């Protein structure tokens, strides 16, 4: 086993979709005495439902000294709450119920009250101490971490989507034992990529059965080799990328197995289907051709070291595994090299 | 004079109307017929019925049909088969084998006629080879690399750290030539069922009904639609 010191701190899951960043939506917040709060919320529920922002909690308790300069802070010993009235942008589902309201609100004069839908204004005015502009997250959080972070901005709720453990952007953690196995296979990929090419390293692919941790096949970039496809002295083949070569070797193995089974009926009836369930370790991030070849081969997981920010198909130029129409999706991990090695 | 598209877009509806066929020349139609013949041969031997021919200077220089089942290799699409065939055909002393530039010039005169839109893998391969124009029949809404799912045909393909490191550029596409024929072949194949592919989780019910219907139609029964309604 090779020393792992060339690898960086650990594998990074490349989710099929980037987590959405925190975007803020400008809203009008009303300071309300606690005793009036339920009335206000009742009114808002009817006249200004936040259908587009269901995850946004309507109420937030206020620590008095934080509400600087507003009248609310002067209320002695009175518990104040802040309530989301509506979005400042006149959006449907953002507390703006009727089209008329959206059209007619001028947004000028009288401070913030002029930005509130007229139908609401009459009902709310007697119950509200002050209005101010605030922010809520513009999107629902996608995982517990995000939920925790975004709660700092304004209270939001997080729901695990029905039938799913987490959204697609959720990251997968790799255990210690699995990490060691990953590192060893990446070590083999690295050695193969370096050993076979004295003119700088190219790429190598190692296909592993994760159940047995056994290397099923490996291949190196053969684009400048004149022996390929079972023939010698041929024109070098521009498509003999490492992953293509490795997949072909797996196929050779299955064909040999199928031929053997014809003679030996003792062998199980179910032939392995392509690379189903196997993991592919690559030195470099695969190109579009190789990444798709691994989809066709039904690989379970791909791990690579060196990213290709310009042409890579698994996070570099695009994320092939994020294309929903494909009939198969694998997990992708990138294990960055140690900084010292890169230098 | 350039019909159909050269820069594919995701929004393009699948081209299935036979009226589009008239946008192509007789010569182009002739080559696509050869590709369809390849697809039919694939169908006969139980492979996914997609076929292609490679054409250079008006001559067919290579042809291929899908062989994923026979080879137990999901990457052996007809395009790959055809490209391999051409590369094997180069003689030891050919100019193309001597110089990289000559090889690039060779492929820049090659057009592909394929019955179904090349998948993302094949589109990458065609970009890496440097072919000039790809003519295809039906679109491929699940895997298409020429605009249906991704735009490899426009973006080109990387080299995974191999080759000379220069990026491979995209190629022109013209679609819709004999799309109907290509789709019919594929539909017939999937009604029959791909025996090698793993059993789908839910689709079998639908498939069985279609199969029953097909059999009934084959027997000359006139109860159209009966088998499709539960």
XYZ file of C-alpha atoms in Angstrom:
573
model
C 0.000 0.000 0.000
C 1.272 3.395 -0.861
C 1.726 6.123 1.684
C -1.305 8.354 1.932
C 0.591 11.526 2.671
C 0.185 12.727 -0.910
C -3.542 12.958 -0.439
C -5.256 15.953 1.079
C -7.423 15.879 4.155
C -10.239 13.766 2.777
C -12.695 12.978 0.015
C -15.093 15.730 -0.926
C -18.505 14.663 -2.072
C -19.493 16.362 -5.318
C -23.269 16.488 -5.055
C -25.229 16.444 -8.259
C -26.289 19.962 -7.457
C -24.564 22.780 -5.629
C -26.372 23.884 -2.492
C -28.172 27.147 -3.201
C -26.395 30.108 -1.621
C -28.165 32.264 0.940
C -30.222 34.803 -0.955
C -32.211 37.387 0.917
C -35.671 38.721 0.290
C -36.492 42.187 1.564
C -39.607 42.195 3.720
C -41.568 44.591 5.873
C -41.438 43.640 9.533
C -43.943 44.867 12.076
C -43.122 45.272 15.765
C -46.063 43.973 17.691
C -46.794 43.650 21.392
C -46.995 40.083 22.474
C -50.609 40.426 23.529
C -51.590 41.587 20.030
C -49.583 39.011 18.251
C -52.226 36.350 17.746
C -54.642 38.919 16.339
C -52.048 40.194 13.903
C -51.126 36.721 12.755
C -54.765 35.838 12.261
C -55.260 38.893 10.054
C -52.120 38.174 8.078
C -53.028 34.560 7.541
C -56.170 35.661 5.738
C -55.122 38.862 4.025
C -51.423 38.275 3.380
C -50.525 34.578 3.245
C -46.875 33.836 2.453
C -47.630 31.034 0.006
C -44.362 31.479 -1.840
C -42.399 31.467 1.426
C -44.061 28.716 3.415
C -40.795 27.859 5.139
C -40.525 31.377 6.599
C -41.809 31.562 10.162
C -43.995 34.558 10.609
C -42.913 35.591 14.103
C -39.603 36.244 15.791
C -39.163 37.335 19.408
C -37.150 40.517 19.757
C -34.471 41.296 22.265
C -35.457 44.916 23.054
C -32.049 46.564 22.850
C -31.561 45.231 19.324
C -34.424 47.283 17.974
C -32.484 50.478 17.998
C -34.123 53.780 17.381
C -37.585 52.351 17.049
C -40.345 53.083 19.463
C -40.526 49.430 20.343
C -37.425 49.568 22.447
C -39.002 52.188 24.673
C -41.759 49.929 25.882
C -40.785 49.121 29.418
C -40.780 45.477 30.211
C -43.186 44.725 27.392
C -42.349 41.692 25.296
C -42.112 42.694 21.657
C -42.327 40.402 18.666
C -41.533 41.014 15.056
C -43.888 39.759 12.400
C -43.354 39.431 8.647
C -46.026 41.496 6.927
C -45.172 41.152 3.263
C -42.343 41.335 0.784
C -41.292 44.774 -0.349
C -41.340 43.602 -3.954
C -44.993 43.142 -4.786
C -44.872 39.414 -5.355
C -47.741 37.029 -5.508
C -47.417 34.672 -2.587
C -45.360 37.193 -0.663
C -48.209 38.638 1.342
C -49.738 40.296 -1.707
C -53.084 38.693 -2.153
C -54.981 40.710 -4.715
C -53.789 42.006 -8.009
C -55.429 45.301 -7.218
C -53.210 45.746 -4.208
C -50.173 44.943 -6.249
C -51.142 47.479 -8.877
C -52.372 50.304 -6.694
C -49.806 50.485 -3.942
C -47.778 53.574 -4.663
C -44.788 52.966 -2.493
C -44.323 56.689 -1.939
C -44.882 58.964 1.043
C -45.968 58.015 4.559
C -42.888 55.888 5.070
C -43.231 52.139 5.084
C -46.978 52.037 5.534
C -47.350 53.105 1.940
C -45.588 49.923 0.905
C -48.108 47.712 2.677
C -51.145 46.474 0.742
C -53.976 48.964 1.439
C -56.383 46.224 2.487
C -53.966 45.248 5.258
C -53.098 48.710 6.396
C -56.469 49.522 7.943
C -56.583 46.264 9.893
C -52.982 46.281 11.070
C -52.324 49.914 11.865
C -53.980 49.920 15.312
C -52.075 46.801 16.409
C -48.599 47.574 15.129
C -46.074 49.720 16.971
C -43.631 50.244 14.142
C -42.554 48.971 10.771
C -39.056 48.377 9.534
C -37.340 46.720 6.586
C -35.841 43.319 7.271
C -34.658 40.213 5.438
C -35.707 36.584 5.207
C -34.013 33.778 3.237
C -35.336 33.834 -0.321
C -35.191 30.042 -0.659
C -36.021 27.111 1.603
C -33.003 25.477 3.268
C -32.022 22.151 1.736
C -30.369 20.408 4.644
C -30.011 20.714 8.421
C -26.737 22.669 8.188
C -28.267 25.245 5.945
C -31.310 25.394 8.146
C -29.134 26.185 11.137
C -27.206 28.878 9.271
C -30.204 30.516 7.735
C -32.032 30.621 11.048
C -29.557 33.281 12.064
C -31.132 35.532 9.453
C -34.752 34.816 10.252
C -36.488 31.729 11.662
C -37.217 29.214 8.911
C -38.434 25.648 8.963
C -36.760 22.674 7.312
C -38.666 19.672 6.116
C -37.107 16.500 4.817
C -38.716 16.035 1.422
C -41.218 13.158 1.551
C -39.763 9.837 0.456
C -36.225 11.107 0.418
C -33.546 11.146 3.043
C -32.329 14.542 1.956
C -32.201 16.719 -1.119
C -29.749 16.108 -3.905
C -27.373 18.729 -2.675
C -26.915 16.899 0.625
C -23.346 15.769 1.117
C -22.380 12.190 1.837
C -19.920 11.502 4.631
C -17.306 8.801 4.231
C -16.345 6.679 7.235
C -12.785 6.036 8.339
C -12.679 2.459 7.079
C -14.039 3.409 3.684
C -11.590 6.274 3.464
C -8.646 3.927 3.885
C -9.932 1.725 1.084
C -10.530 4.743 -1.111
C -7.018 6.033 -0.483
C -5.481 2.684 -1.377
C -7.356 2.462 -4.682
C -6.519 6.054 -5.522
C -2.909 5.164 -4.778
C -3.080 2.424 -7.389
C -4.658 4.828 -9.894
C -1.885 7.325 -9.215
C 0.879 4.753 -9.580
C -0.591 3.472 -12.844
C -0.998 6.989 -14.227
C 2.611 7.863 -13.394
C 4.307 4.586 -14.163
C 3.042 4.124 -17.676
C 3.959 7.529 -18.985
C 7.388 8.956 -18.566
C 6.293 12.140 -20.296
C 4.255 13.357 -17.343
C 1.356 11.388 -15.958
C -1.848 10.942 -17.824
C -4.820 9.107 -16.479
C -5.627 5.726 -15.023
C -8.883 4.074 -14.000
C -9.317 1.326 -11.420
C -12.615 -0.508 -11.201
C -13.335 -2.046 -7.828
C -16.032 -4.301 -6.473
C -16.876 -2.500 -3.207
C -18.365 -5.614 -1.635
C -15.116 -7.539 -1.778
C -12.775 -4.545 -2.119
C -11.232 -6.395 -5.029
C -9.828 -4.669 -8.122
C -11.874 -5.983 -11.040
C -9.986 -4.215 -13.813
C -7.760 -1.261 -14.428
C -6.774 0.722 -17.468
C -4.440 3.539 -18.382
C -4.676 6.172 -21.083
C -3.714 4.476 -24.366
C -4.281 7.346 -26.753
C -0.713 7.183 -27.979
C -0.428 3.400 -28.018
C -0.467 1.431 -31.240
C -1.721 -1.809 -29.715
C -5.373 -1.729 -28.782
C -8.569 -3.689 -29.225
C -6.662 -6.964 -29.431
C -4.536 -5.835 -32.358
C -0.918 -4.759 -32.688
C 0.650 -2.023 -34.719
C -2.483 0.021 -35.251
C -3.164 3.718 -35.641
C -3.154 5.242 -32.162
C -6.754 5.594 -31.019
C -7.783 9.047 -29.719
C -10.652 7.528 -27.737
C -8.600 5.092 -25.663
C -8.976 7.102 -22.482
C -8.287 5.280 -19.240
C -11.935 4.794 -18.257
C -12.825 3.433 -21.716
C -9.988 0.932 -21.487
C -10.980 -0.178 -17.990
C -14.645 -0.617 -18.933
C -13.588 -2.721 -21.894
C -11.526 -4.946 -19.631
C -14.511 -5.523 -17.380
C -16.512 -6.515 -20.460
C -13.782 -8.957 -21.488
C -14.014 -10.505 -18.049
C -17.782 -10.917 -18.312
C -17.498 -12.458 -21.790
C -14.953 -14.935 -20.515
C -17.217 -15.762 -17.599
C -20.215 -16.230 -19.916
C -18.215 -18.582 -22.128
C -17.179 -20.574 -19.095
C -20.737 -20.818 -17.861
C -21.822 -22.341 -21.153
C -19.559 -25.285 -20.395
C -20.139 -25.361 -16.668
C -23.790 -25.323 -15.634
C -22.772 -25.243 -11.962
C -22.041 -21.517 -12.191
C -24.847 -19.150 -11.170
C -27.333 -18.236 -13.883
C -27.229 -14.501 -13.345
C -24.501 -12.924 -15.356
C -23.055 -9.661 -13.993
C -24.519 -6.735 -15.924
C -21.719 -4.423 -17.080
C -20.046 -2.692 -14.111
C -23.215 -2.577 -11.987
C -22.447 -1.781 -8.367
C -18.740 -1.213 -8.873
C -16.675 1.847 -8.028
C -14.328 3.596 -10.415
C -11.196 5.341 -9.165
C -9.585 7.806 -11.540
C -6.441 9.871 -11.265
C -8.022 12.732 -13.219
C -11.553 14.001 -13.514
C -13.122 12.293 -16.540
C -14.161 14.080 -19.730
C -17.744 14.015 -21.027
C -17.129 10.855 -23.061
C -15.649 8.880 -20.157
C -18.127 10.157 -17.589
C -20.998 9.074 -19.827
C -19.323 5.743 -20.574
C -19.338 5.120 -16.828
C -23.049 5.949 -16.706
C -23.669 3.431 -19.487
C -21.642 0.936 -17.451
C -23.823 1.500 -14.350
C -20.937 2.366 -12.056
C -22.025 3.060 -8.471
C -19.435 5.633 -7.483
C -16.601 7.638 -9.000
C -13.628 8.958 -7.035
C -10.940 11.121 -8.623
C -7.999 13.243 -7.490
C -7.087 15.859 -10.067
C -9.951 18.099 -11.134
C -10.229 19.580 -14.609
C -11.837 22.949 -14.087
C -12.173 23.603 -17.788
C -13.196 20.316 -19.355
C -14.118 17.960 -16.539
C -17.606 16.489 -16.693
C -18.079 15.879 -12.965
C -17.904 19.378 -11.539
C -15.324 21.040 -13.804
C -17.246 22.326 -16.775
C -20.564 20.729 -15.819
C -22.010 17.950 -13.680
C -22.986 15.016 -15.782
C -24.410 13.204 -12.760
C -26.881 16.042 -12.303
C -28.650 15.401 -15.619
C -31.939 13.977 -14.488
C -32.968 12.316 -17.716
C -30.117 9.778 -17.561
C -31.208 6.254 -16.686
C -28.485 5.848 -14.079
C -26.785 8.129 -11.581
C -23.601 7.579 -9.635
C -22.110 9.327 -6.631
C -19.050 11.453 -7.204
C -16.167 12.177 -4.844
C -13.109 14.289 -5.414
C -10.176 13.702 -3.105
C -7.916 16.729 -3.425
C -4.165 16.244 -3.365
C -2.102 17.531 -0.516
C -1.195 21.150 -1.089
C 2.529 20.382 -0.908
C 2.200 17.754 -3.627
C 0.396 20.152 -5.920
C 3.166 22.704 -5.476
C -29.451 26.188 -47.975
C -28.522 25.015 -44.508
C -31.698 23.548 -43.097
C -32.316 22.178 -39.610
C -29.962 23.334 -36.911
C -26.272 23.788 -36.517
C -26.467 25.019 -32.936
C -28.803 22.716 -31.050
C -30.904 23.948 -28.179
C -32.519 22.138 -25.347
C -35.906 23.529 -26.268
C -35.900 21.896 -29.678
C -38.788 19.486 -29.919
C -37.885 16.014 -31.127
C -37.962 16.051 -34.886
C -40.300 13.331 -35.984
C -42.106 14.764 -38.951
C -41.255 13.156 -42.206
C -41.742 16.501 -43.932
C -38.307 17.459 -42.620
C -36.826 14.722 -44.730
C -37.397 16.914 -47.746
C -34.864 19.403 -46.392
C -32.102 16.936 -47.198
C -30.538 16.054 -50.524
C -30.989 12.699 -52.212
C -27.409 11.878 -51.441
C -27.898 12.574 -47.736
C -31.059 10.509 -47.733
C -29.175 7.700 -49.379
C -26.540 7.654 -46.662
C -29.148 7.711 -43.921
C -30.861 4.744 -45.569
C -27.594 2.867 -45.233
C -27.481 3.802 -41.548
C -31.061 2.549 -41.161
C -30.062 -0.724 -42.782
C -27.334 -1.069 -40.152
C -29.890 -0.388 -37.430
C -32.181 -3.046 -38.868
C -29.374 -5.571 -38.825
C -28.770 -4.734 -35.171
C -32.460 -5.276 -34.489
C -32.346 -8.702 -36.132
C -29.609 -9.882 -33.787
C -31.250 -8.492 -30.654
C -29.189 -5.356 -30.253
C -30.600 -1.886 -29.673
C -31.405 -0.860 -33.259
C -29.166 2.098 -33.899
C -26.813 2.197 -36.856
C -24.519 4.621 -38.619
C -22.214 5.193 -41.570
C -19.167 7.423 -41.813
C -18.836 9.255 -45.125
C -15.828 11.019 -46.584
C -15.687 12.665 -50.003
C -18.961 11.043 -50.959
C -17.858 7.547 -50.030
C -18.809 5.334 -47.133
C -15.591 4.710 -45.207
C -17.050 2.964 -42.188
C -20.247 1.651 -40.712
C -21.374 0.432 -37.366
C -24.245 -0.983 -35.401
C -24.818 -1.086 -31.698
C -23.167 -4.149 -30.108
C -23.629 -3.489 -26.403
C -25.336 -6.797 -25.700
C -22.987 -9.033 -27.641
C -19.840 -7.413 -26.233
C -21.279 -7.018 -22.692
C -19.944 -3.505 -22.957
C -22.376 -0.611 -22.565
C -20.061 1.699 -24.486
C -20.086 -0.215 -27.762
C -22.492 2.095 -29.534
C -22.571 2.108 -33.315
C -20.478 5.295 -33.547
C -17.669 3.666 -31.568
C -17.813 0.584 -33.757
C -17.603 2.651 -36.925
C -14.712 4.787 -35.673
C -12.742 1.694 -34.621
C -13.278 0.214 -38.053
C -11.881 3.268 -39.809
C -8.837 3.472 -37.538
C -8.038 -0.206 -38.014
C -8.251 0.347 -41.770
C -5.375 2.810 -41.957
C -2.381 1.199 -43.580
C 1.006 1.378 -41.938
C 2.367 3.844 -44.478
C -0.639 6.083 -44.861
C -0.017 9.777 -44.579
C -2.568 9.983 -41.786
C -0.543 7.638 -39.627
C 2.588 9.624 -40.221
C 1.323 13.042 -39.222
C -1.150 14.340 -36.731
C -2.131 17.171 -39.060
C -2.996 14.790 -41.871
C -5.126 12.781 -39.444
C -6.976 15.918 -38.346
C -7.537 16.893 -41.995
C -8.867 13.416 -42.716
C -11.513 13.548 -39.980
C -12.443 17.097 -40.854
C -13.833 15.706 -44.115
C -15.816 12.970 -42.399
C -19.581 13.178 -41.875
C -21.564 10.788 -39.719
C -25.062 9.581 -40.557
C -26.645 7.969 -37.517
C -30.267 6.946 -36.983
C -30.522 8.335 -33.439
C -28.935 11.411 -31.844
C -25.484 10.478 -30.489
C -25.435 10.109 -26.713
C -23.191 12.313 -24.580
C -20.412 9.719 -24.732
C -20.555 9.374 -28.513
C -20.861 13.125 -29.007
C -17.685 13.436 -26.933
C -16.033 10.781 -29.053
C -17.059 12.500 -32.287
C -15.688 15.797 -30.995
C -12.430 14.065 -30.036
C -12.139 12.535 -33.499
C -12.889 15.896 -35.092
C -15.682 14.918 -37.487
C -17.266 17.657 -39.564
C -21.033 17.177 -39.530
C -23.352 14.745 -37.792
C -26.666 13.920 -39.474
C -29.097 12.157 -37.198
C -32.640 10.885 -37.344
C -34.543 11.002 -34.085
C -33.590 12.953 -30.976
C -32.507 11.153 -27.829
C -34.349 12.722 -24.908
C -32.584 10.656 -22.291
C -28.927 10.654 -23.326
C -28.599 12.989 -26.296
C -25.322 14.895 -26.429
C -26.255 17.117 -29.377
C -28.667 19.356 -27.550
C -31.375 17.107 -26.128
C -29.751 16.563 -22.736
C -26.395 18.244 -23.063
C -24.563 20.211 -25.743
C -21.295 18.329 -26.276
C -21.740 18.954 -30.001
C -21.304 22.660 -29.307
C -18.981 22.531 -26.280
C -16.546 19.853 -27.421
C -14.896 17.342 -25.109
C -11.923 17.130 -22.766
C -9.124 14.609 -23.054
C -8.821 13.364 -19.458
C -5.186 14.495 -19.419
C -4.273 12.418 -22.464
C -3.599 13.375 -26.078
C -1.851 16.659 -26.793
C -3.898 18.404 -24.127
C -5.626 20.746 -26.564
C -9.399 20.794 -26.217
C -11.533 19.028 -28.802
C -14.020 21.379 -30.440
C -17.613 20.650 -31.295
C -19.194 19.765 -34.623
C -22.206 20.718 -36.714
C -25.453 18.790 -36.418
C -28.390 18.326 -38.751
C -31.305 16.413 -37.427
C -34.596 14.958 -38.475
C -33.621 12.830 -41.446
C -35.827 9.703 -41.366
C -36.610 10.304 -37.705
C -39.865 8.379 -37.974
C -38.164 5.254 -39.286
C -35.543 5.387 -36.538
C -38.196 5.739 -33.846
C -40.278 2.887 -35.213
C -37.277 0.587 -35.039
C -36.549 1.565 -31.452
C -40.192 1.210 -30.431
C -40.400 -2.245 -31.927
C -37.271 -3.194 -30.045
C -38.506 -1.958 -26.685
C -41.926 -3.579 -27.130
C -40.100 -6.841 -27.665
C -37.972 -5.977 -24.638
C -34.239 -5.766 -24.240
C -33.615 -9.217 -22.877
C -30.175 -8.410 -21.536
C -30.989 -5.241 -19.623
C -31.962 -5.621 -15.966
C -35.686 -5.766 -15.338
C -37.140 -2.302 -14.896
C -38.878 -1.696 -11.609
C -42.257 -0.605 -12.784
C -42.328 -0.510 -16.534
C -43.009 -4.183 -17.095
C -46.755 -3.824 -16.674
C -46.885 -1.290 -19.415
C -44.599 -3.353 -21.583
C -46.603 -6.526 -21.178
C -49.734 -4.774 -22.256
C -48.043 -3.328 -25.290
C -46.710 -6.779 -26.088
C -50.175 -8.305 -25.827
C -51.489 -5.597 -28.059
C -48.759 -6.185 -30.605
C -49.489 -9.894 -30.629
C -53.182 -9.312 -31.002
C -52.567 -6.945 -33.907
C -50.284 -9.539 -35.439
C -53.081 -12.083 -35.371
C -55.271 -9.707 -37.297
C -57.516 -8.959 -34.326
C -59.307 -5.664 -34.662
C -59.792 -4.842 -30.976
C -57.570 -1.791 -31.131
C -56.985 -0.073 -27.837
C -58.621 -2.831 -25.793
C -55.364 -4.137 -24.441
C -54.192 -0.733 -23.327
C -57.111 -0.046 -21.016
C -57.269 -1.845 -17.725
